[in-house]
PDB file of C-alpha atoms in Angstrom:
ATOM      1  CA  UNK A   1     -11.898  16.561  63.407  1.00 59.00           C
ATOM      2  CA  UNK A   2     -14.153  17.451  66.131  1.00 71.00           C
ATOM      3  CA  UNK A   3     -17.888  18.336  66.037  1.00 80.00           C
ATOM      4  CA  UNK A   4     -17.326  21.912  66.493  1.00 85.00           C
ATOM      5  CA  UNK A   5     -14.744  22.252  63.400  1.00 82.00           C
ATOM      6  CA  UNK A   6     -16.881  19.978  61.191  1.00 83.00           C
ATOM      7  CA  UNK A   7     -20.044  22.345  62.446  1.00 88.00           C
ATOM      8  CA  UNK A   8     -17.801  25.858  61.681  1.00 86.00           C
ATOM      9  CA  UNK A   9     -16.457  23.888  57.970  1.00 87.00           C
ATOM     10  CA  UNK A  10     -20.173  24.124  57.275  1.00 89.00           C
ATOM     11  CA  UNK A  11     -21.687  27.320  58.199  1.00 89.00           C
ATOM     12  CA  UNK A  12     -18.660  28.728  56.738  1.00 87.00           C
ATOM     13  CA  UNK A  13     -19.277  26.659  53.486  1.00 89.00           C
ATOM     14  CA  UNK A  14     -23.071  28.277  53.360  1.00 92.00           C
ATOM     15  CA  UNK A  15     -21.638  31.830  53.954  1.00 89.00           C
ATOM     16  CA  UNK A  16     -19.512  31.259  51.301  1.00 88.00           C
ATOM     17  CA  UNK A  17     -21.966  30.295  48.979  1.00 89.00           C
ATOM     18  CA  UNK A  18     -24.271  33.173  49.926  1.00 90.00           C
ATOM     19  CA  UNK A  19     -21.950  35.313  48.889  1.00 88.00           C
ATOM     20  CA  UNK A  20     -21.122  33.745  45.811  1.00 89.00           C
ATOM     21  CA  UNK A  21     -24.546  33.892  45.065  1.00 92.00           C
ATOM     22  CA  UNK A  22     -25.247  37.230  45.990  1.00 91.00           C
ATOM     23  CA  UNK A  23     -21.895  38.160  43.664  1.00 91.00           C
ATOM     24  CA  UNK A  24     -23.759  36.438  41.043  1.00 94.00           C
ATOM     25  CA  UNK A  25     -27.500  37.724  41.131  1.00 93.00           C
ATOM     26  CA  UNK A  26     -25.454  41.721  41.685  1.00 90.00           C
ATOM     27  CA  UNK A  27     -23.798  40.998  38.165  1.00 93.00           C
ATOM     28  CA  UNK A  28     -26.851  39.955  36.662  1.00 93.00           C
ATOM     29  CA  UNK A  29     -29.248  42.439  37.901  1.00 91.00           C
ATOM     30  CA  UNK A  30     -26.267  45.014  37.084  1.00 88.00           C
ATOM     31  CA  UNK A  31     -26.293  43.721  33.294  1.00 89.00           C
ATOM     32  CA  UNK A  32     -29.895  43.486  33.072  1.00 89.00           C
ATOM     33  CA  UNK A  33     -30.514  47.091  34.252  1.00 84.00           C
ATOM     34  CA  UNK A  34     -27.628  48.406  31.956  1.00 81.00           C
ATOM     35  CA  UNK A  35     -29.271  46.897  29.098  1.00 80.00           C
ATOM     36  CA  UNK A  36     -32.856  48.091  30.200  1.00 77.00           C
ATOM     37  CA  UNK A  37     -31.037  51.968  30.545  1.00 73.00           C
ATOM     38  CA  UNK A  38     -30.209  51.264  27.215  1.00 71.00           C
ATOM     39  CA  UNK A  39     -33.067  50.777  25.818  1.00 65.00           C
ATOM     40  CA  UNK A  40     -34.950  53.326  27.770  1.00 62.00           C
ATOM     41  CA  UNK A  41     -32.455  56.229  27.676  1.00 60.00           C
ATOM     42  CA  UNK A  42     -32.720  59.541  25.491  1.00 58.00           C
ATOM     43  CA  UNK A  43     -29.528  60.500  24.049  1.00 56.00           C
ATOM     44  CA  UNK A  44     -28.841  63.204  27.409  1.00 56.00           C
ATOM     45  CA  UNK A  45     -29.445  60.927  30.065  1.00 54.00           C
ATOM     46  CA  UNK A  46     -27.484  58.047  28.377  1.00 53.00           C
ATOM     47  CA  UNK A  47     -24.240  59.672  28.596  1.00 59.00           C
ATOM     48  CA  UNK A  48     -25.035  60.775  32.532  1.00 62.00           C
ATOM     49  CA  UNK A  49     -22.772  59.527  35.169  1.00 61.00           C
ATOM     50  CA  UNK A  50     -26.245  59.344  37.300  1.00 64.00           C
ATOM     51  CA  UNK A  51     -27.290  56.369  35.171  1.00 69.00           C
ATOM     52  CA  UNK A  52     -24.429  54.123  34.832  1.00 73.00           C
ATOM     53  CA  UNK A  53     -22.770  54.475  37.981  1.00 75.00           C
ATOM     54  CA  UNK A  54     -24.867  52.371  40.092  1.00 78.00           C
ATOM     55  CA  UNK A  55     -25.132  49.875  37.270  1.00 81.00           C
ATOM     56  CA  UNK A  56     -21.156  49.586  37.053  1.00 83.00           C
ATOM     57  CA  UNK A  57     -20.951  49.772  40.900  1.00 84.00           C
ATOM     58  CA  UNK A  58     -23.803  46.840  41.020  1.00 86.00           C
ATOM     59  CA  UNK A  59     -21.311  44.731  38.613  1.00 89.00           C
ATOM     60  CA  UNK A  60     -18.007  45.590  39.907  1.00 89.00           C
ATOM     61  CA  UNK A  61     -19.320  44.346  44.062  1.00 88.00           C
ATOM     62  CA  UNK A  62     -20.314  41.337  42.390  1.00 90.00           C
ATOM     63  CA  UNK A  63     -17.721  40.833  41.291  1.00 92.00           C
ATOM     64  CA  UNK A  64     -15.637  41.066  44.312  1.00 90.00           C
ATOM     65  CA  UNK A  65     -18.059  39.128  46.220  1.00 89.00           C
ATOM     66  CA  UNK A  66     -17.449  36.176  43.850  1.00 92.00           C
ATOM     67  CA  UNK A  67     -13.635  36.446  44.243  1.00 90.00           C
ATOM     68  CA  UNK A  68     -14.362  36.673  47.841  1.00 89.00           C
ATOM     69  CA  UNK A  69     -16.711  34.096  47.812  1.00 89.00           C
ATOM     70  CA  UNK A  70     -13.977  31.432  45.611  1.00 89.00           C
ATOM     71  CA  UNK A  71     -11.507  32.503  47.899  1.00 88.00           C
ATOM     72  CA  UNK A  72     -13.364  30.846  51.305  1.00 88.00           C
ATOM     73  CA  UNK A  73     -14.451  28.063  49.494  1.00 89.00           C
ATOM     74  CA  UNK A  74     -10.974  27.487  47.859  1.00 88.00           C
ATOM     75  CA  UNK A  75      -9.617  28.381  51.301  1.00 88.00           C
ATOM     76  CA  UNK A  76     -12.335  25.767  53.062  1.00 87.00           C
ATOM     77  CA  UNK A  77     -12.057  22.674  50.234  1.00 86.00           C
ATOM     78  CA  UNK A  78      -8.384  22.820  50.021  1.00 88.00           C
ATOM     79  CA  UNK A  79      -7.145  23.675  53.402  1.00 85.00           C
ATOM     80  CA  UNK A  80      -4.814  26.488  52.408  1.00 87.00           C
ATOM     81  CA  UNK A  81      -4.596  28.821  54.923  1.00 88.00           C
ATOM     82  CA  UNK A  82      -3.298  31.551  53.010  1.00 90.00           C
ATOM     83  CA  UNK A  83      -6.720  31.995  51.052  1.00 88.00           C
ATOM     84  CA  UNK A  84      -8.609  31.981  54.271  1.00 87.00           C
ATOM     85  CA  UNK A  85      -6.452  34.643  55.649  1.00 89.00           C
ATOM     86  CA  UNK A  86      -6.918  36.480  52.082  1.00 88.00           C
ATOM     87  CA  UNK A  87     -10.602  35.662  52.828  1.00 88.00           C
ATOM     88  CA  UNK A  88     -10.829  37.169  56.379  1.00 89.00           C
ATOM     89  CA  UNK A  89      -9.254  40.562  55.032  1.00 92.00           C
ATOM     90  CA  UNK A  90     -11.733  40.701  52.380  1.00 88.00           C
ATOM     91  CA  UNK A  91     -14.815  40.199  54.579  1.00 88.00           C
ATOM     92  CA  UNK A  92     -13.075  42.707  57.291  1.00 91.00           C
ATOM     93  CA  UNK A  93     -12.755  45.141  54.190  1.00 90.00           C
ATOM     94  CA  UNK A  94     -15.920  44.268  53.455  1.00 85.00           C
ATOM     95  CA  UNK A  95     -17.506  44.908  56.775  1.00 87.00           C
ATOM     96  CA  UNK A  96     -15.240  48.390  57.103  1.00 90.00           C
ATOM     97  CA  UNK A  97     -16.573  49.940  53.669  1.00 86.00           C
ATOM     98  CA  UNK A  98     -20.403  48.866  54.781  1.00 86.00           C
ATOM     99  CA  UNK A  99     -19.379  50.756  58.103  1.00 88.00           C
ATOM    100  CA  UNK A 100     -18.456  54.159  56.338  1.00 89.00           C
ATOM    101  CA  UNK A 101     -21.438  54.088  53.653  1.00 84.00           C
ATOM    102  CA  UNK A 102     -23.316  54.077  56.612  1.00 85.00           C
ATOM    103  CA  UNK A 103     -22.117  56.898  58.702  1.00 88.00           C
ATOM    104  CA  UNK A 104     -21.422  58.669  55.236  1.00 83.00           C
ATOM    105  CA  UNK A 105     -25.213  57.983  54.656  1.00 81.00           C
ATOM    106  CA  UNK A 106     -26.425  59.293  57.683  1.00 84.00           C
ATOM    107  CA  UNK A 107     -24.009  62.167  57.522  1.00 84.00           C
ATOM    108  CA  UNK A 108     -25.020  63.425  54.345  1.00 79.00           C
ATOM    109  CA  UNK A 109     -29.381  62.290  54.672  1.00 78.00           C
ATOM    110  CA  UNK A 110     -30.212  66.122  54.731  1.00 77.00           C
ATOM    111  CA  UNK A 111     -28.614  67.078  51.363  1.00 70.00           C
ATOM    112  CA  UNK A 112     -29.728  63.436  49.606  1.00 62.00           C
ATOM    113  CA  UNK A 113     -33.408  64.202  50.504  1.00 64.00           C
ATOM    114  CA  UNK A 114     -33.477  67.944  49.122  1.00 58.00           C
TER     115      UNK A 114
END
């Protein structure tokens, strides 16, 4: 194993763990403000799709970014290429949907704002 694969087995390891931790504080942060709502809400507002879609978006990315996030480590620890290739198409997914909220966020800024 040369320096440069032992270097990329790390850096990969950290991203891998940011993510996993990111998955993690999105699920809890997701629960926490779905229990706050909760408590918070009038009867009207608790039944709105305004209120508890971003709180079951926030859980369901965390969730994917821990699956993600198991599948590089499992991919990295074990050697198994097959979960690093499962790995690479989630991050390019990933990268692809983060691509398209943005242009769909800049698209639509003008009817967001009014």
């Amino acid at each position: 194993m040369g320096c440069c694969e032992g270097l990329l087995r790390c850096l990969l390891f950290i991203f891998n763990g940011a993510l996993f931790a990111a998955g993690i504080a999105l699920v809890v942060i997701g629960a926490i403000a779905g229990d706050e709502f909760r408590d918070y809400a009038d009867e009207d507002i608790f039944d709105s799709k305004y209120l508890w879609g971003p709180v079951a978006l926030a859980i369901v990315v965390g969730i994917l970014l821990i699956f993600v996030g198991l599948c590089g480590v499992g991919g990295l620890c074990c050697k198994n290429k097959c979960m690093l290739k499962a790995f690479i198409i989630f991050v390019l997914v990933l990268i692809a949907l983060e691509v398209v909220i943005c242009v769909l966020a800049f698209v639509y800024n003008d009817e967001v704002t009014s």
